Amino acid sequence: MNRRILVVDDNPAIHEDFQKILGSAGADGLADLDQLELELLDISDPQEESALYQLDYASGGQQALEMLVQARQEGNPYSMAFVDMRMPPGWDGLETIERLWQEDPQLQVVICTAYSDYSWDELQARVKSAENLFLLSKPFDMMEIRQAAAAMTLKRHLTASATAHIDSLEETLGQSREKLQETNQRLKAILDAAPVGILTADADFQIRGLNRVAQELFGLTSEEAAGRPLQALLSVPHPAEGSYICSGLRVDQSSFPAQLKLSQLALDSGLLNICIVVDQTERQRAEAERRQLESQLFQAQKLESLGILAGGVAHDFNNMLMAIIGYSETALLDAPDSGPLRDMVVNIKATALQAAAVTQQMLSYAGRASCSIEPLSLNEVVRGCAHLLKLSVPAHISWNLELAEALPKAEADPGLLQQIIVNLVMNAAEAIGADQGSITLSTGKQSLDRDFLSTNSMPQAEPGLYAWLACRDSGPGLAGSLLARIFDPFFSTKADGRGLGLSSVLGIVKSHQGTLRVESEVGQGSTFWVYFPISHLPSPDRQPRRSRTPRSGKILVVDDQDSVRGATGGLIKRLGFELVTASHGEEALNVCRDPEQKLVAVLMDVSMPGMGGKQAAEMIHEIRPELPILFMSGYASENLTPESQNFLHKPFTLEALEDKLNSLLTPAP
């Protein structure tokens, strides 16, 4: 038995007293205590003799804690400690005990004090382990010390032995079916701690009990459920051993999806049915969310791939249209003022411009349309479009505006915003068709959080305040299967529908870092909400048109397409400039290095094989930092420069080219 004792007292004389009491003389009376221990533990024929106490001394709490830790590390812990209450300086006895118990909660402690610093109730409230604590008041005699030492060390030993013995018995009982009834309370605690519902039933499937989770699932206590048939709580007509997907039936007549695992255990008292019930509500919700996220991801990937395809086609098509429009304008300058030849060229140019509008819609769908973001009032733009839209909408469709007051400005491109409004209204009119109906345009503002934004497939939108534009129609509405396809290019529910309007709306919204939402129900019409970020930009400074630029000097046109260089070069010459061309970036650098080339500007294509337009422009500025560069591309500007005047979108006209060069080459007033 462990008889190692730690004495904590700041008075060395006390240490000597304990040594006298519990040292060599302390063996007196231990034999009787050892005999009592053997009888309590049912141990016969003892072999070991009574041993003396092993005493160690500490003059303060900190030292005592260090000695306790070291003793435990050495595998020879203290059985008990005598602790003085007052030990200045440092910890007092109560704090020392708390620190010692943090390291060894089973340490038996005797408080030795001549003062009433704390009442017994206060000690109990503070240390919270009074069963391991004994209070001894000074002065005390030798017999009190010996009795306390013998009793507390024996208690520590008996507690440890009893705990080990009980643990062994409990393990044996838990593994034995014959003693199942003796472990009911332990089994109930285990069952109640289980994260699933557990029901037990007899051989006739009459319920015997429910664990805590099952009681919460079904809304009744174990006592209330006892004796009811299993089918009263689980929709299993013919229960048998196995797994089931069924419904759980609550006492309030509601139900929940459940997974049931039924096992049977043969006992001496009869057959026991054990039912494990798992509520599938959260799992089904998670599965639904997963399917929704997968659908959104698929939709986003589909739109992205189609957008890349549409953007690439539009880019190449714009290069072709650039040649058609450029050569048409050059031909018109040389054609007679009237006649069939001029009419044919005019028709060619007009058709090419119409085709350019189609490619602009394709770029809008791809989210790569050319746009100039500025603070806009949605209300002003809607009012500005209202008259034209009223003329475009058939007379049998009524027209309504519900515009919010004090609406903050949104960040949007005015032309693309008008395109969104026109496309939404035209889509609504097509949906209503020949029936009587109504279209309502409304505006407002709303703060969008992550939960709201997670329901759409455009992750570029950030939480914050948005201004919204909504278009509501009284048409037939759309079923869910059709609603998932409305933004696909060229998809339409009408035989004569064009199928590009909503696709371009989606692309424009993406390019504006916005989001949209659609609600539609068969027979109830549809509503489209388009959300634009609230603007924090200053209002644009409208500059007056500058005077015509002097038409002199050389302009370098850099483009990998021969037809584009030819058409653009013809326009450059018509404006009075000399023309120098290059088919790629390296050739453009060589031209700029030539001191004989007195260039006044460079017209640079952005997308070219090898060295691209941006890289070539950076290297040209290293050679000729004063040389202005005007970029051109079939895509949008892609944030090439903060100055919108340095970008020209293909295909462009002679007038547009002249305006850009005029802005680029004319010094600001």
XYZ file of C-alpha atoms in Angstrom, residues 15-664:
650
model
C 8.331 19.144 9.686
C 10.261 17.742 12.664
C 7.033 17.106 14.551
C 5.579 15.103 11.669
C 8.804 13.111 11.402
C 8.603 12.228 15.075
C 4.925 11.303 14.868
C 4.886 9.387 11.567
C 8.504 8.349 11.313
C 9.887 5.349 13.148
C 7.349 5.755 15.911
C 4.568 5.974 13.379
C 4.542 2.263 12.839
C 2.577 1.823 16.052
C -1.002 0.946 15.336
C -0.486 0.282 11.610
C -0.810 -3.449 12.013
C -4.425 -3.126 13.064
C -5.164 -0.924 10.097
C -3.439 -3.352 7.722
C -5.571 -6.173 9.108
C -8.689 -4.083 8.523
C -7.631 -3.498 4.921
C -7.111 -7.209 4.294
C -10.541 -8.021 5.675
C -12.249 -5.317 3.578
C -10.539 -6.531 0.430
C -11.077 -10.227 1.260
C -7.327 -11.005 1.070
C -6.081 -14.026 3.037
C -2.602 -15.071 4.170
C -0.937 -11.646 4.036
C 2.745 -11.746 3.186
C 3.811 -8.142 3.493
C 4.664 -6.517 6.770
C 3.567 -3.111 7.949
C 5.764 -0.402 6.500
C 6.621 3.031 7.835
C 5.343 6.189 6.206
C 7.595 7.844 3.642
C 7.569 11.563 4.418
C 8.614 14.466 2.167
C 8.459 18.121 3.110
C 7.711 21.358 1.223
C 7.847 24.853 2.694
C 5.367 26.372 0.209
C 2.691 25.640 -2.366
C 4.884 26.065 -5.433
C 7.487 23.656 -4.093
C 4.777 21.176 -3.159
C 3.353 21.215 -6.675
C 6.797 20.619 -8.198
C 7.383 17.661 -5.860
C 3.947 16.226 -6.655
C 4.558 16.421 -10.412
C 7.996 14.834 -10.096
C 6.658 12.018 -7.920
C 3.952 11.176 -10.463
C 6.482 11.241 -13.296
C 8.680 8.816 -11.342
C 5.720 6.449 -10.850
C 5.732 6.871 -7.062
C 2.894 9.338 -6.364
C 1.908 10.727 -2.991
C -1.024 9.057 -1.298
C -1.935 12.082 0.804
C -0.768 15.523 1.909
C -0.882 17.520 5.140
C -1.272 21.183 4.131
C -0.955 24.209 6.385
C -3.533 26.954 5.686
C -1.294 29.993 6.176
C 2.073 29.973 4.383
C 3.244 33.494 3.563
C 4.499 34.471 1.080
C 3.015 32.743 -1.999
C -0.040 30.497 -2.206
C -2.131 29.914 0.904
C -3.216 26.428 1.810
C -6.482 26.547 -0.117
C -4.864 27.660 -3.377
C -2.157 25.046 -2.850
C -4.802 22.331 -2.533
C -6.536 23.519 -5.695
C -3.244 23.431 -7.619
C -2.373 19.971 -6.265
C -5.795 18.580 -7.214
C -5.447 19.947 -10.728
C -2.485 17.609 -11.094
C -3.799 14.674 -8.987
C -7.577 14.815 -8.313
C -7.420 11.656 -6.119
C -4.858 13.050 -3.681
C -6.191 12.826 -0.089
C -5.637 16.095 1.795
C -5.661 16.999 5.489
C -5.834 20.742 6.207
C -3.880 21.737 9.301
C -4.750 25.144 10.667
C -5.027 27.076 13.892
C -7.235 29.750 12.284
C -10.747 29.851 10.968
C -9.948 31.545 7.652
C -12.653 29.522 5.892
C -15.704 27.724 7.181
C -16.262 24.116 6.181
C -19.097 25.180 3.856
C -16.807 27.714 2.171
C -14.142 25.058 1.747
C -16.643 22.671 0.170
C -17.972 25.318 -2.203
C -14.510 26.279 -3.384
C -12.614 22.993 -3.700
C -15.628 20.964 -4.993
C -13.982 17.649 -3.886
C -14.695 17.553 -0.165
C -14.780 13.746 -0.165
C -10.979 13.817 -0.427
C -10.546 16.493 2.246
C -10.171 16.333 6.041
C -9.874 19.317 8.391
C -7.569 19.061 11.418
C -7.340 22.009 13.826
C -4.135 22.993 15.580
C -2.953 22.206 18.160
C -3.366 18.475 17.584
C -1.925 15.470 19.360
C 0.028 12.558 17.956
C -2.923 10.201 17.839
C -4.949 12.549 15.632
C -2.073 12.771 13.156
C -1.572 9.005 13.127
C -5.283 8.313 12.728
C -5.603 10.845 9.927
C -2.553 9.477 8.116
C -3.685 5.886 8.499
C -7.271 6.605 7.483
C -6.502 8.826 4.467
C -3.761 6.579 3.015
C -5.993 3.572 3.513
C -8.883 5.426 1.874
C -6.725 6.285 -1.129
C -5.646 2.667 -1.431
C -9.112 1.243 -0.887
C -10.660 3.679 -3.361
C -8.177 2.751 -6.066
C -8.559 -0.963 -5.364
C -12.319 -0.756 -5.221
C -12.451 1.243 -8.439
C -10.322 -1.302 -10.253
C -12.372 -4.146 -8.837
C -15.662 -2.510 -9.780
C -14.379 -1.789 -13.289
C -13.502 -5.439 -13.674
C -16.949 -6.492 -12.494
C -18.689 -4.037 -14.785
C -16.715 -5.283 -17.787
C -17.654 -8.860 -16.932
C -21.302 -7.954 -16.426
C -21.410 -6.048 -19.716
C -20.187 -9.133 -21.631
C -22.565 -11.571 -19.997
C -26.113 -12.080 -21.266
C -27.085 -13.819 -18.024
C -26.499 -10.545 -16.137
C -28.238 -8.259 -18.679
C -30.879 -7.117 -16.167
C -28.149 -6.086 -13.705
C -26.747 -3.609 -16.254
C -30.020 -1.924 -17.286
C -29.040 1.487 -15.965
C -25.652 1.353 -17.654
C -27.270 0.211 -20.894
C -29.847 2.999 -20.692
C -27.077 5.589 -20.325
C -25.305 4.146 -23.343
C -28.498 4.090 -25.388
C -29.382 7.652 -24.398
C -25.928 8.807 -25.461
C -26.361 7.252 -28.910
C -26.895 9.799 -31.724
C -29.678 7.686 -33.285
C -33.118 6.604 -32.118
C -33.237 3.141 -30.536
C -36.454 1.215 -29.789
C -36.740 -2.158 -28.115
C -39.723 -4.454 -28.643
C -40.661 -7.954 -27.550
C -41.238 -10.968 -29.766
C -44.734 -9.673 -30.674
C -43.275 -6.265 -31.637
C -44.823 -4.560 -28.631
C -42.611 -1.615 -27.681
C -40.715 -1.960 -24.408
C -38.691 1.259 -24.369
C -37.207 4.216 -26.277
C -33.903 5.961 -25.825
C -33.587 9.758 -25.525
C -33.234 10.418 -29.253
C -36.198 8.178 -30.088
C -38.330 10.018 -27.546
C -37.448 13.313 -29.232
C -38.121 11.889 -32.701
C -41.574 10.496 -31.906
C -42.637 13.102 -29.333
C -43.461 10.782 -26.424
C -41.700 9.315 -23.413
C -40.486 5.762 -23.076
C -43.239 5.044 -20.556
C -45.917 6.421 -22.906
C -44.645 4.285 -25.776
C -44.405 1.047 -23.770
C -47.002 -1.522 -24.859
C -47.811 0.121 -28.201
C -47.322 -1.887 -31.404
C -44.193 -1.033 -33.379
C -46.346 -0.145 -36.409
C -47.823 2.744 -34.396
C -44.477 4.550 -34.695
C -42.954 3.098 -37.883
C -44.743 2.413 -41.174
C -43.499 -1.185 -41.483
C -46.525 -3.455 -42.137
C -44.662 -6.737 -41.569
C -41.573 -6.081 -39.477
C -38.740 -8.569 -39.612
C -34.994 -8.511 -39.237
C -33.464 -6.291 -41.914
C -33.184 -2.698 -43.191
C -36.092 -0.476 -44.260
C -36.796 2.972 -45.688
C -40.045 4.024 -44.072
C -41.867 6.881 -42.352
C -41.673 7.726 -38.673
C -45.080 8.564 -37.192
C -45.041 11.192 -34.444
C -47.627 11.425 -31.713
C -48.900 14.721 -33.211
C -49.775 12.839 -36.444
C -46.850 14.368 -38.381
C -44.254 12.146 -40.017
C -40.617 12.170 -41.048
C -38.520 10.073 -43.461
C -36.668 7.353 -41.566
C -34.125 4.615 -42.101
C -34.763 1.536 -39.937
C -32.337 -1.236 -39.021
C -34.116 -4.055 -37.155
C -32.034 -6.706 -35.358
C -33.173 -9.578 -33.190
C -31.434 -10.840 -30.048
C -32.314 -14.183 -28.481
C -32.354 -14.005 -24.647
C -33.309 -16.536 -22.024
C -36.367 -14.416 -21.347
C -37.403 -14.418 -24.996
C -36.727 -12.674 -28.305
C -35.735 -8.987 -28.155
C -36.207 -6.767 -31.240
C -33.774 -3.841 -31.415
C -34.754 -1.067 -33.839
C -32.268 1.643 -34.796
C -34.030 4.641 -36.360
C -32.223 7.456 -38.179
C -34.104 10.615 -39.142
C -33.448 11.167 -42.847
C -34.827 14.739 -42.971
C -31.446 16.470 -42.837
C -29.883 13.927 -45.158
C -32.623 14.365 -47.735
C -32.314 18.137 -47.395
C -28.542 17.875 -47.857
C -29.069 15.602 -50.860
C -31.500 18.101 -52.352
C -29.021 20.925 -51.771
C -26.249 18.828 -53.295
C -28.351 18.114 -56.366
C -29.235 21.799 -56.593
C -25.568 22.797 -56.322
C -24.626 20.193 -58.915
C -27.344 21.545 -61.186
C -26.131 25.098 -60.643
C -22.542 24.048 -61.277
C -23.561 22.238 -64.445
C -25.564 25.258 -65.559
C -22.660 27.593 -64.816
C -20.203 25.347 -66.676
C -22.607 25.032 -69.591
C -23.107 28.784 -69.776
C -19.376 29.364 -69.462
C -18.539 26.927 -72.257
C -21.262 28.347 -74.494
C -20.062 31.841 -73.613
C -16.505 31.005 -74.629
C -17.794 29.548 -77.876
C -20.069 32.523 -78.559
C -17.321 34.986 -77.689
C -14.839 33.283 -79.994
C -17.303 33.162 -82.871
C -18.272 36.791 -82.336
C -14.635 37.877 -82.261
C -13.819 36.184 -85.567
C -17.078 37.384 -87.075
C -16.346 40.958 -86.015
C -13.018 40.816 -87.861
C -14.848 39.748 -91.001
C -17.450 42.485 -90.535
C -14.652 45.001 -90.032
C -13.424 44.233 -93.535
C -16.947 44.391 -95.011
C -17.842 47.685 -93.314
C -14.424 49.252 -93.938
C -14.370 48.418 -97.637
C -18.048 49.447 -97.954
C -17.354 52.881 -96.531
C -14.321 53.296 -98.764
C -16.399 52.232 -101.751
C -19.160 54.694 -100.836
C -16.628 57.527 -100.836
C -15.693 56.616 -104.428
C -19.161 55.629 -105.641
C -21.391 58.038 -107.569
C -23.920 60.007 -105.545
C -26.741 57.886 -106.899
C -27.286 54.751 -108.873
C -27.680 51.003 -108.404
C -24.012 50.496 -107.473
C -24.234 52.926 -104.566
C -27.515 51.364 -103.425
C -25.912 47.917 -103.354
C -22.951 49.153 -101.287
C -25.309 50.943 -98.890
C -27.265 47.710 -98.454
C -24.038 45.774 -97.871
C -22.972 48.222 -95.145
C -26.420 48.229 -93.512
C -26.545 44.430 -93.467
C -23.051 44.273 -91.975
C -24.078 46.704 -89.229
C -27.094 44.506 -88.471
C -24.779 41.512 -88.266
C -22.549 43.509 -85.915
C -25.539 44.003 -83.609
C -26.019 40.218 -83.539
C -22.366 39.670 -82.629
C -22.758 42.296 -79.894
C -25.557 40.168 -78.449
C -23.314 37.109 -78.634
C -20.564 38.998 -76.794
C -23.135 40.136 -74.261
C -24.094 36.515 -73.650
C -20.399 35.636 -73.231
C -20.024 38.474 -70.718
C -17.444 40.168 -72.970
C -19.473 43.001 -74.402
C -17.869 46.400 -74.584
C -19.283 48.490 -71.749
C -18.627 51.799 -70.062
C -19.705 51.636 -66.402
C -20.983 54.852 -64.846
C -23.449 55.890 -62.122
C -26.977 55.619 -63.537
C -30.476 56.180 -62.240
C -32.530 53.107 -63.097
C -35.679 55.215 -62.891
C -34.392 57.722 -65.482
C -33.344 54.985 -67.889
C -36.720 53.223 -67.550
C -38.609 56.480 -68.124
C -36.395 57.210 -71.127
C -37.272 53.840 -72.690
C -40.952 53.919 -71.756
C -42.272 55.787 -74.808
C -40.404 53.596 -77.284
C -41.447 50.432 -75.463
C -45.104 51.467 -75.438
C -44.932 51.801 -79.210
C -43.253 48.379 -79.507
C -45.675 46.497 -77.246
C -49.002 45.475 -78.840
C -52.040 47.541 -77.853
C -53.815 44.634 -76.122
C -51.023 44.528 -73.487
C -51.272 47.142 -70.742
C -48.177 48.928 -69.515
C -47.318 49.850 -65.894
C -44.421 51.534 -64.097
C -43.770 51.080 -60.357
C -40.606 53.064 -59.674
C -39.173 53.381 -56.169
C -38.449 56.809 -54.762
C -34.994 57.927 -53.548
C -33.375 55.031 -55.390
C -29.547 55.130 -55.231
C -27.665 55.087 -58.509
C -26.409 51.815 -59.908
C -23.183 50.996 -61.723
C -24.164 50.199 -65.303
C -23.547 50.914 -68.950
C -26.448 53.058 -70.259
C -26.641 51.343 -73.645
C -26.461 47.825 -72.214
C -29.005 48.712 -69.524
C -31.415 49.838 -72.246
C -30.742 46.564 -74.061
C -31.654 44.621 -70.905
C -34.926 46.550 -70.553
C -35.856 46.083 -74.203
C -35.023 42.358 -74.144
C -37.001 41.731 -70.950
C -40.039 43.638 -72.221
C -39.932 41.958 -75.628
C -39.614 38.570 -73.935
C -42.630 39.388 -71.742
C -44.668 40.514 -74.764
C -43.807 37.308 -76.636
C -44.829 35.266 -73.582
C -48.253 36.982 -73.404
C -48.754 36.563 -77.141
C -52.199 37.420 -78.553
C -53.969 37.245 -75.177
C -54.875 40.214 -73.026
C -52.203 40.874 -70.468
C -49.991 43.335 -68.664
C -46.298 44.152 -68.277
C -44.968 45.960 -65.214
C -41.515 47.475 -64.852
C -40.503 48.242 -61.269
C -37.377 49.327 -59.415
C -36.119 49.125 -55.852
C -33.139 48.389 -53.669
C -32.218 45.364 -51.586
C -29.324 44.158 -49.463
C -28.196 40.720 -50.697
C -26.382 38.239 -48.451
C -24.444 35.062 -49.201
C -27.496 32.840 -48.738
C -29.420 34.798 -51.376
C -26.500 34.887 -53.821
C -25.804 31.168 -53.412
C -29.104 30.372 -55.134
C -27.860 31.681 -58.495
C -25.113 30.526 -60.815
C -23.128 33.788 -60.975
C -20.556 33.749 -58.163
C -19.032 37.066 -59.274
C -21.674 38.961 -57.270
C -20.629 40.043 -53.768
C -22.872 40.614 -50.731
C -24.001 44.212 -50.362
C -26.605 46.769 -51.392
C -28.049 46.452 -54.907
C -30.473 48.441 -57.013
C -32.867 46.162 -58.860
C -34.980 46.328 -61.977
C -37.904 43.906 -62.319
C -40.085 42.989 -65.282
C -43.332 41.172 -64.431
C -45.740 39.769 -67.003
C -49.126 38.071 -66.808
C -48.218 35.436 -69.351
C -48.699 31.673 -69.065
C -45.593 31.133 -66.938
C -43.026 28.378 -67.291
C -42.666 24.898 -65.856
C -39.486 24.022 -63.959
C -37.999 22.033 -66.841
C -38.317 25.025 -69.175
C -37.222 27.523 -66.545
C -33.818 25.842 -66.324
C -33.194 26.493 -70.054
C -34.422 30.050 -70.551
C -30.897 31.510 -70.678
C -29.605 28.999 -73.210
C -28.744 30.728 -76.493
C -31.368 30.351 -79.202
C -33.798 28.643 -76.821
C -37.373 29.884 -77.119
C -40.813 28.584 -76.198
C -42.230 30.334 -79.288
C -41.905 29.004 -82.785
C -40.922 32.463 -84.067
C -38.803 33.422 -81.041
C -35.249 34.597 -81.644
C -33.849 33.053 -78.469
C -30.996 35.540 -77.928
C -32.664 38.186 -75.765
C -32.445 36.488 -72.367
C -29.044 35.007 -73.213
C -27.640 38.482 -73.781
C -29.315 39.719 -70.575
C -27.466 37.035 -68.632
C -24.130 37.989 -70.197
C -24.648 41.706 -69.577
C -25.511 41.090 -65.932
C -22.359 38.988 -65.536
C -20.211 41.738 -67.063
C -21.729 44.206 -64.562
C -20.817 41.988 -61.539
C -24.528 41.716 -60.830
C -26.990 38.890 -60.423
C -30.528 38.007 -61.435
C -33.449 35.982 -60.190
C -36.429 34.474 -61.982
C -39.763 33.368 -60.577
C -42.323 31.705 -62.776
C -45.357 29.543 -62.193
C -47.600 27.969 -64.779
C -50.712 30.111 -65.131
C -49.290 32.921 -62.956
C -46.795 34.635 -65.244
C -43.085 35.319 -64.767
C -40.960 37.933 -63.013
C -37.322 38.732 -63.798
C -35.243 40.652 -61.228
C -31.927 42.137 -62.357
C -29.610 43.388 -59.588
C -26.899 46.020 -60.148
C -24.286 47.013 -57.533
C -24.897 50.408 -55.940
C -22.519 52.956 -57.464
C -19.761 54.642 -55.508
C -18.269 56.221 -58.629
C -18.312 59.966 -59.323
C -20.658 61.135 -62.057
C -18.922 61.209 -65.457
C -17.542 64.531 -66.644
C -19.144 65.195 -70.025
C -16.469 66.802 -72.194
C -17.470 68.901 -75.214
C -16.611 67.505 -78.617
C -13.102 68.515 -79.569
C -12.235 70.163 -82.845
C -11.211 68.039 -85.825
C -7.690 66.642 -85.538
C -5.130 67.783 -88.100
C -4.934 65.167 -90.817
C -1.231 64.639 -91.253
C 1.454 62.165 -90.238
C 1.780 58.408 -90.353
C -0.385 55.932 -88.466
C 0.789 52.356 -87.909
C -2.006 49.748 -88.221
C -1.112 46.415 -86.569
C -3.403 43.429 -87.210
C -2.787 39.783 -88.159
C -5.777 39.759 -90.557
C -4.959 41.003 -94.070
C -8.571 42.014 -94.690
C -8.729 44.069 -91.489
C -5.437 45.820 -92.272
C -6.680 46.586 -95.774
C -10.080 47.908 -94.715
C -8.716 49.890 -91.752
C -5.853 51.216 -93.837
C -8.294 52.499 -96.435
C -10.183 54.426 -93.740
C -6.933 55.852 -92.355
C -5.976 57.162 -95.786
C -9.438 58.679 -96.287
C -8.871 60.676 -93.103
C -5.746 62.213 -94.615
C -3.061 60.188 -92.815
C -0.233 58.189 -94.310
C -0.450 54.456 -93.707
C 2.122 51.988 -92.341
C 1.050 48.391 -91.606
C 2.383 45.454 -89.605
C 0.976 41.938 -89.344
C 2.285 41.089 -85.864
C 3.857 42.604 -82.768
C 7.502 42.001 -83.678
C 7.046 43.722 -87.040
C 5.394 46.673 -85.294
C 8.421 47.005 -82.982
C 10.751 47.098 -85.968
C 8.691 49.885 -87.538
C 8.810 51.914 -84.315
C 12.577 51.476 -84.058
C 13.029 52.994 -87.540
C 13.835 56.715 -87.033
C 12.608 57.436 -90.577
C 9.068 56.497 -89.607
C 7.499 59.699 -88.257
C 4.529 58.041 -86.564
C 1.808 60.077 -84.872
C -0.237 57.092 -83.559
C -0.550 53.300 -83.537
C -3.793 51.398 -84.145
C -3.143 48.046 -82.407
C -5.196 44.829 -82.491
C -5.333 43.162 -79.057
C -5.502 39.463 -79.993
C -2.709 38.339 -82.312
C -0.602 35.169 -82.601
C 2.761 35.371 -80.898
C 3.267 38.740 -79.276
C -0.150 40.107 -78.327
C -1.259 43.701 -78.610
C -0.794 44.607 -74.937
C 2.743 43.244 -74.802
C 3.653 44.946 -78.054
C 2.221 48.252 -76.785
C 4.324 48.058 -73.598
C 7.495 47.509 -75.613
C 6.601 50.291 -78.065
C 6.209 52.714 -75.135
C 9.720 51.790 -74.027
C 10.967 52.811 -77.462
C 8.575 55.712 -78.172
C 6.972 56.749 -74.858
C 5.264 59.754 -76.450
C 3.490 57.687 -79.121
C -0.285 57.282 -78.456
C -1.737 53.812 -79.025
C -5.358 53.086 -79.914
C -6.374 49.477 -79.247
C -8.982 47.657 -81.308
C -10.575 44.243 -80.826
C -13.611 42.149 -81.608
C -13.897 41.608 -77.835
C -14.570 44.212 -75.161
C -11.780 46.403 -73.839
C -10.989 43.904 -71.044
C -9.735 46.751 -68.839
C -6.849 47.464 -71.170
C -6.685 51.044 -69.996
C -8.688 53.244 -67.633
C -9.180 55.706 -70.487
C -12.086 54.568 -72.644
C -10.870 56.785 -75.519
C -7.947 54.370 -76.056
C -10.140 51.501 -77.245
C -12.158 50.959 -80.419
C -14.538 48.037 -80.747
C -14.614 46.140 -84.057
C -16.350 46.543 -86.407
C -16.213 50.340 -86.434
C -17.187 52.965 -88.959
C -15.185 55.797 -90.490
C -16.981 58.268 -88.216
C -16.169 56.243 -85.083
C -12.510 55.967 -86.104
C -12.320 59.697 -86.782
C -13.853 60.513 -83.371
C -11.398 58.245 -81.566
C -8.365 59.641 -83.371
C -9.626 63.154 -82.800
C -9.901 62.475 -79.032
C -6.533 60.730 -78.964
